[in-house]
Coordinates of C-alpha atoms and ligand atoms in Angstrom, one line a residue:
M1 CA 0.0 0.1 -0.1
T2 CA 1.1 3.3 -0.7
A3 CA 0.8 6.4 1.7
R4 CA -0.9 9.5 1.0
L5 CA 1.3 12.4 1.6
T6 CA -0.3 15.5 3.2
V7 CA 1.7 18.6 3.9
I8 CA 0.9 21.2 6.6
G9 CA 2.5 24.4 6.1
G10 CA 2.0 28.1 7.1
Y11 CA 4.1 30.6 9.1
L12 CA 5.1 30.5 12.8
G13 CA 2.1 30.5 15.0
A14 CA -0.4 30.2 12.3
G15 CA -2.0 27.0 13.7
K16 CA -0.4 24.4 12.2
T17 CA -0.2 22.0 15.3
T18 CA -3.9 22.8 15.9
L19 CA -4.9 21.8 12.4
L20 CA -2.9 18.6 12.7
N21 CA -4.4 17.6 15.9
G22 CA -7.8 17.9 14.5
L23 CA -6.8 16.0 11.7
L24 CA -5.5 13.1 13.9
A25 CA -8.6 13.1 15.8
A26 CA -10.7 12.8 12.9
A27 CA -8.9 10.0 11.3
G28 CA -10.6 7.1 12.7
G29 CA -8.7 3.9 12.1
S30 CA -6.2 5.0 9.6
R31 CA -2.6 4.3 10.1
I32 CA -0.8 7.5 10.0
A33 CA 2.7 8.7 10.8
V34 CA 3.5 12.2 11.4
V35 CA 6.6 14.2 10.9
V36 CA 7.0 17.4 12.8
N37 CA 9.7 19.7 12.2
D38 CA 10.4 22.4 14.8
F39 CA 12.7 25.4 13.9
G40 CA 14.2 25.5 17.5
A41 CA 16.5 23.1 19.2
V42 CA 13.5 21.9 21.4
N43 CA 10.7 20.2 19.5
I44 CA 7.7 22.0 21.3
D45 CA 5.3 20.8 18.6
R46 CA 5.8 17.3 19.4
R47 CA 4.7 17.6 22.9
L48 CA 1.9 19.6 21.8
I49 CA 0.4 16.7 19.6
T50 CA -2.6 15.5 21.6
S51 CA -4.1 12.6 19.7
A52 CA -2.4 9.2 19.8
T53 CA -0.7 8.3 16.4
D54 CA 1.3 5.1 15.6
D55 CA 4.3 7.2 14.7
T56 CA 5.7 10.7 15.2
V57 CA 9.0 11.6 14.1
E58 CA 10.4 15.0 15.2
L59 CA 12.9 16.8 13.2
S60 CA 14.3 19.8 15.3
N61 CA 16.9 22.6 15.4
G62 CA 16.6 23.5 11.8
C63 CA 14.3 23.8 8.9
I64 CA 13.2 20.8 7.2
C65 CA 13.3 22.2 3.9
C66 CA 17.0 23.3 3.9
S67 CA 19.2 22.9 6.9
L68 CA 17.7 19.2 7.6
Q69 CA 17.8 17.9 4.0
D70 CA 19.6 14.7 4.9
D71 CA 17.9 13.9 8.1
T72 CA 14.4 14.4 6.0
S73 CA 15.4 12.5 3.3
A74 CA 16.3 9.5 5.8
V75 CA 13.0 10.0 7.5
M76 CA 11.0 10.2 4.2
T77 CA 12.5 7.1 2.6
R78 CA 12.0 5.1 5.5
L79 CA 8.3 6.0 5.6
A80 CA 8.0 5.5 2.0
G81 CA 9.2 2.1 2.4
R82 CA 7.1 0.9 5.4
G83 CA 4.0 -0.1 3.2
D84 CA 1.7 -0.3 6.2
L85 CA 0.8 3.3 6.3
D86 CA -2.4 5.0 5.3
H87 CA -1.1 8.4 5.3
V88 CA 1.8 10.3 6.2
V89 CA 1.3 13.7 7.5
V90 CA 4.3 16.5 7.3
E91 CA 4.0 19.6 9.5
T92 CA 6.8 21.9 8.4
S93 CA 8.6 24.4 10.3
G94 CA 6.8 27.7 10.3
V95 CA 9.5 29.1 8.1
G96 CA 9.8 26.3 5.6
D97 CA 8.8 25.8 2.0
P98 CA 5.9 23.3 1.9
A99 CA 7.2 22.5 -1.6
A100 CA 10.2 20.9 -0.5
L101 CA 8.2 18.3 1.3
R102 CA 5.4 18.1 -1.0
T103 CA 7.5 16.7 -3.9
W104 CA 8.0 13.6 -2.0
G105 CA 4.5 12.7 -2.8
N106 CA 5.9 11.4 -6.3
Y107 CA 8.6 9.3 -4.6
P108 CA 7.7 5.3 -4.8
G109 CA 5.9 4.6 -1.8
F110 CA 3.8 7.9 -1.5
T111 CA 0.8 9.0 -3.3
P112 CA 0.5 13.0 -3.5
G113 CA -2.1 14.4 -1.2
A114 CA -3.0 18.2 -0.4
T115 CA -0.6 20.9 0.7
V116 CA -2.6 22.8 3.2
V117 CA -1.2 26.4 4.3
C118 CA -2.4 27.9 7.5
A119 CA -2.6 31.7 7.6
D120 CA -3.3 33.7 10.7
S121 CA -6.3 35.8 9.7
T122 CA -5.2 38.3 12.3
A123 CA -1.6 38.6 11.2
A124 CA -1.5 37.5 7.8
A125 CA -1.8 40.8 5.8
R126 CA 0.7 42.6 8.3
L127 CA 2.8 39.7 7.9
L128 CA 2.8 39.8 4.1
R129 CA 4.1 43.4 4.0
D130 CA 6.7 42.7 6.4
E131 CA 10.2 43.7 5.4
F132 CA 11.7 40.3 7.0
V133 CA 9.2 37.8 6.6
G134 CA 6.9 38.9 3.7
D135 CA 8.7 36.7 1.4
T136 CA 8.4 33.8 3.3
V137 CA 4.7 34.0 4.0
A138 CA 3.9 34.8 0.3
R139 CA 5.9 32.0 -0.8
Q140 CA 4.3 29.4 1.7
L141 CA 0.8 30.7 0.3
T142 CA 1.8 30.0 -3.4
R143 CA 2.2 26.4 -2.4
A144 CA -1.2 25.8 -1.1
D145 CA -3.9 23.6 -2.4
I146 CA -6.1 24.6 0.5
V147 CA -5.5 27.8 2.6
V148 CA -7.1 27.6 6.1
L149 CA -7.8 31.1 7.5
T150 CA -7.3 30.4 11.1
K151 CA -8.1 32.6 14.1
A152 CA -11.1 33.9 12.0
D153 CA -13.3 34.9 14.9
L154 CA -10.4 37.2 16.1
A155 CA -9.9 39.0 13.3
G156 CA -13.3 40.9 12.9
Q157 CA -15.2 40.9 9.6
A158 CA -13.1 43.6 7.8
G159 CA -10.0 41.8 8.9
L160 CA -11.2 38.6 7.9
A161 CA -11.9 40.1 4.5
D162 CA -8.7 41.6 4.2
A163 CA -6.6 38.5 5.1
R164 CA -8.6 36.5 2.5
R165 CA -8.0 39.0 -0.1
R166 CA -4.0 39.1 0.6
C167 CA -3.8 35.6 0.6
R168 CA -5.7 35.2 -2.5
E169 CA -3.2 37.2 -4.2
H170 CA -0.4 34.6 -3.6
A171 CA -2.8 31.5 -4.0
A172 CA -5.1 32.3 -6.5
D173 CA -6.0 28.5 -7.5
A174 CA -6.3 27.4 -3.7
R175 CA -9.4 26.6 -2.1
V176 CA -9.9 29.1 1.0
V177 CA -11.6 28.0 4.0
E178 CA -12.0 29.9 7.6
S179 CA -11.4 28.4 10.9
A180 CA -12.7 29.8 14.0
G181 CA -11.9 29.5 17.8
G182 CA -8.9 27.3 17.3
D183 CA -11.5 24.3 17.3
V184 CA -11.3 23.3 13.8
H185 CA -13.3 20.6 13.2
L186 CA -12.0 18.4 10.4
K187 CA -14.2 15.5 9.1
D188 CA -13.3 13.1 6.5
L189 CA -9.7 14.3 6.3
L190 CA -7.8 11.3 5.5
P191 CA -10.3 8.8 4.0
A192 CA -8.7 5.4 3.7
A193 CA -11.2 4.2 1.2
P194 CA -12.7 6.3 -1.5
A195 CA -14.4 9.2 0.5
N196 CA -17.9 8.7 1.0
P197 CA -19.9 11.8 -0.1
A198 CA -22.9 10.7 2.1
M199 CA -20.8 11.9 5.0
G200 CA -21.0 15.1 4.0
E201 CA -23.2 17.0 6.6
Q202 CA -22.7 15.8 10.1
A203 CA -19.9 13.5 11.3
P204 CA -20.5 11.1 14.1
G205 CA -19.1 12.6 17.2
D206 CA -20.1 16.3 16.3
S207 CA -20.6 17.9 19.9
D208 CA -19.9 21.6 19.1
L209 CA -23.2 22.7 18.0
G210 CA -23.7 26.4 18.4
E211 CA -20.0 26.6 17.8
P212 CA -18.7 28.2 14.6
A213 CA -19.3 26.1 11.5
P214 CA -17.0 23.4 11.3
V215 CA -14.3 23.4 8.8
D216 CA -14.9 20.7 6.2
L217 CA -11.7 19.9 4.5
D218 CA -11.4 16.7 2.3
L219 CA -7.6 16.2 2.0
G220 CA -8.0 13.2 -0.2
E221 CA -7.4 15.2 -3.2
P222 CA -5.7 18.3 -4.4
A223 CA -7.8 21.2 -5.2
P224 CA -9.1 21.3 -8.6
G225 CA -7.5 24.1 -10.8
D226 CA -4.3 23.1 -9.1
P227 CA -2.6 20.7 -11.7
A228 CA 0.4 18.6 -10.4
S229 CA 2.1 20.0 -13.5
A230 CA 2.2 23.3 -12.2
K231 CA 4.1 22.0 -9.0
P232 CA 7.9 20.3 -9.2
A233 CA 7.7 16.8 -10.4
S234 CA 10.8 15.6 -9.0
A235 CA 11.2 13.8 -5.9
D236 CA 14.3 15.6 -5.1
P237 CA 13.8 17.9 -2.1
A238 CA 16.5 20.1 -3.2
A239 CA 14.3 21.3 -6.3
A240 CA 12.9 24.1 -4.3
E241 CA 15.1 27.0 -4.7
P242 CA 15.9 28.6 -1.5
D243 CA 14.9 31.9 -0.3
A244 CA 16.1 33.9 2.7
H245 CA 13.9 32.2 5.6
G246 CA 16.7 30.3 7.1
T247 CA 19.1 33.5 7.7
V248 CA 16.1 36.0 8.6
H249 CA 14.9 33.8 11.4
R250 CA 17.0 33.1 14.5
S251 CA 15.9 30.8 17.5
A252 CA 17.1 30.0 21.1
S253 CA 15.8 27.6 23.5
V254 CA 15.7 27.7 27.3
T255 CA 15.1 24.7 29.4
G256 CA 14.6 24.3 33.1
A257 CA 14.3 21.5 35.6
G258 CA 12.5 23.1 38.4
P259 CA 9.1 24.7 39.1
V260 CA 8.7 28.1 37.4
D261 CA 7.3 31.4 39.1
R262 CA 4.3 32.2 36.9
S263 CA 4.2 36.0 38.0
A264 CA 7.9 36.1 36.8
L265 CA 7.3 34.3 33.7
L266 CA 4.3 36.5 32.8
A267 CA 6.5 39.8 33.4
A268 CA 9.1 38.5 31.0
L269 CA 6.9 37.6 28.5
R270 CA 4.9 41.0 28.6
E271 CA 7.8 42.7 27.6
L272 CA 9.0 40.8 24.2
P273 CA 10.3 43.1 21.7
V274 CA 8.8 43.4 18.2
S275 CA 11.3 41.0 16.8
V276 CA 10.0 38.2 18.5
V277 CA 7.7 36.8 15.8
R278 CA 7.3 33.3 18.0
L279 CA 7.5 32.0 21.4
K280 CA 6.3 28.6 22.4
G281 CA 6.7 26.2 25.1
V282 CA 5.5 24.0 28.0
V283 CA 6.5 24.7 31.3
R284 CA 5.7 23.6 35.0
C285 CA 4.5 26.4 37.1
A286 CA 5.1 26.4 41.0
D287 CA 1.3 27.1 41.4
S288 CA 0.2 24.2 39.3
P289 CA 3.1 21.7 39.3
R290 CA 0.7 18.9 38.1
A291 CA -0.2 20.3 35.1
R292 CA 1.8 21.2 31.8
T293 CA 1.4 24.9 31.4
V294 CA 1.5 25.9 27.4
V295 CA 2.7 29.2 26.6
Q296 CA 2.0 30.4 23.0
Y297 CA 3.0 33.8 21.7
A298 CA 2.5 34.7 17.8
G299 CA 1.1 37.7 16.0
G300 CA 1.8 39.8 19.2
R301 CA -0.7 37.7 21.3
L302 CA 0.1 35.6 24.2
E303 CA -1.8 32.9 25.5
V304 CA -1.1 30.8 28.7
T305 CA -3.3 27.5 28.8
T306 CA -3.0 24.4 30.7
D307 CA -3.0 21.0 28.6
G308 CA -2.9 17.7 30.6
D309 CA -1.1 16.4 33.3
W310 CA 2.8 17.1 33.7
R311 CA 5.1 13.9 33.3
D312 CA 8.1 13.1 35.4
A313 CA 10.0 13.0 32.1
D314 CA 9.1 16.6 31.0
T315 CA 11.1 19.5 31.4
S316 CA 10.0 23.0 30.9
G317 CA 11.5 24.5 27.7
L318 CA 10.8 27.6 25.7
V319 CA 11.8 28.1 22.3
I320 CA 11.9 31.8 20.9
I321 CA 12.1 32.8 17.3
V322 CA 13.0 36.2 16.2
A323 CA 12.9 37.8 12.5
G324 CA 15.6 40.2 11.3
G325 CA 18.6 38.4 10.6
G326 CA 21.6 39.6 12.6
R327 CA 19.8 42.9 13.5
A328 CA 17.7 40.6 15.8
D329 CA 20.8 38.9 17.6
A330 CA 21.0 41.1 20.6
E331 CA 17.4 41.0 21.3
L332 CA 17.2 37.3 21.1
R333 CA 20.2 36.9 23.4
S334 CA 18.4 39.3 25.9
V335 CA 15.0 37.7 25.6
S336 CA 16.6 34.1 26.3
D337 CA 18.6 35.3 29.0
R338 CA 15.8 36.6 30.9
L339 CA 13.8 33.6 30.1
A340 CA 16.6 31.3 31.2
E341 CA 16.8 33.0 34.5
V342 CA 13.1 32.8 35.0
L343 CA 13.1 28.8 34.3
L344 CA 16.3 28.4 36.6
G345 CA 14.4 30.1 39.3
Ligands
ZN401 ZN1 14.0 25.9 5.1

């Protein structure tokens, strides 16, 4: 059996892991392997994948499309040779080019699936204008069969329309869907057999009545109007030309073993310089030592939530990503020094 290869891309903080979790939850009995690439040295996304899956491979400390090409090839070749997988889903790093991964869909053992690119509807228009990251965001969008406009409930109607228009400029042939509230409800995502059109309206287990309308994605086939011939046909991941994303973005990671003072952590997080485009992590707070406290910062918005029980094997870890190349180095250093102090108590 060949595995259908689905690629989830999109800029830092756009909601890729949320989408991935929705996809895994909707996967039923399909056998799925997941590849997660985190740009930072500590793979936070691996720890935020909530649904059980048969296999999860993490690729950290570099970008899956440029600096980790050897590791990526080894992983993808191994998965292609398995023969027992229905699906392989790759979550690219937030700076990565999804095209470098989608070409693997033509490799023996894989069937090409959709490339899904997440765009934060509250941030996409601004990011596309940004002198440092605009090119990276635009390029990701050009690769999309499906664009998911995330955080639609936070954007406001005018903001959402603007985000849709801006994304369309780079993804003219893609299907554009919205998701709201971070609770993307994905139905029939990964049909193991030919998709069943009768399952259209209401999937079993729909319990979110009254919530925003569920996003109904069928990742089974690439969107019409997006002929595969328009994309690189080579299975060589190096086929995509590089852009500057690897040098514009810098990351640092901090870890700590002991419980963290929540107010000290929040104080540090309230003073992030504008060059910080993404910060995420899982920490153990002294005031709730049995819980995993999840820190998410993207698009200028900070979210601190809890996600399940702290496990003995866990250590607190935060990844900070700045954009601006060498100009942001000093700020990255000062933010990571400050957070290291907080994590070390
Ligand atoms: Zn890359």
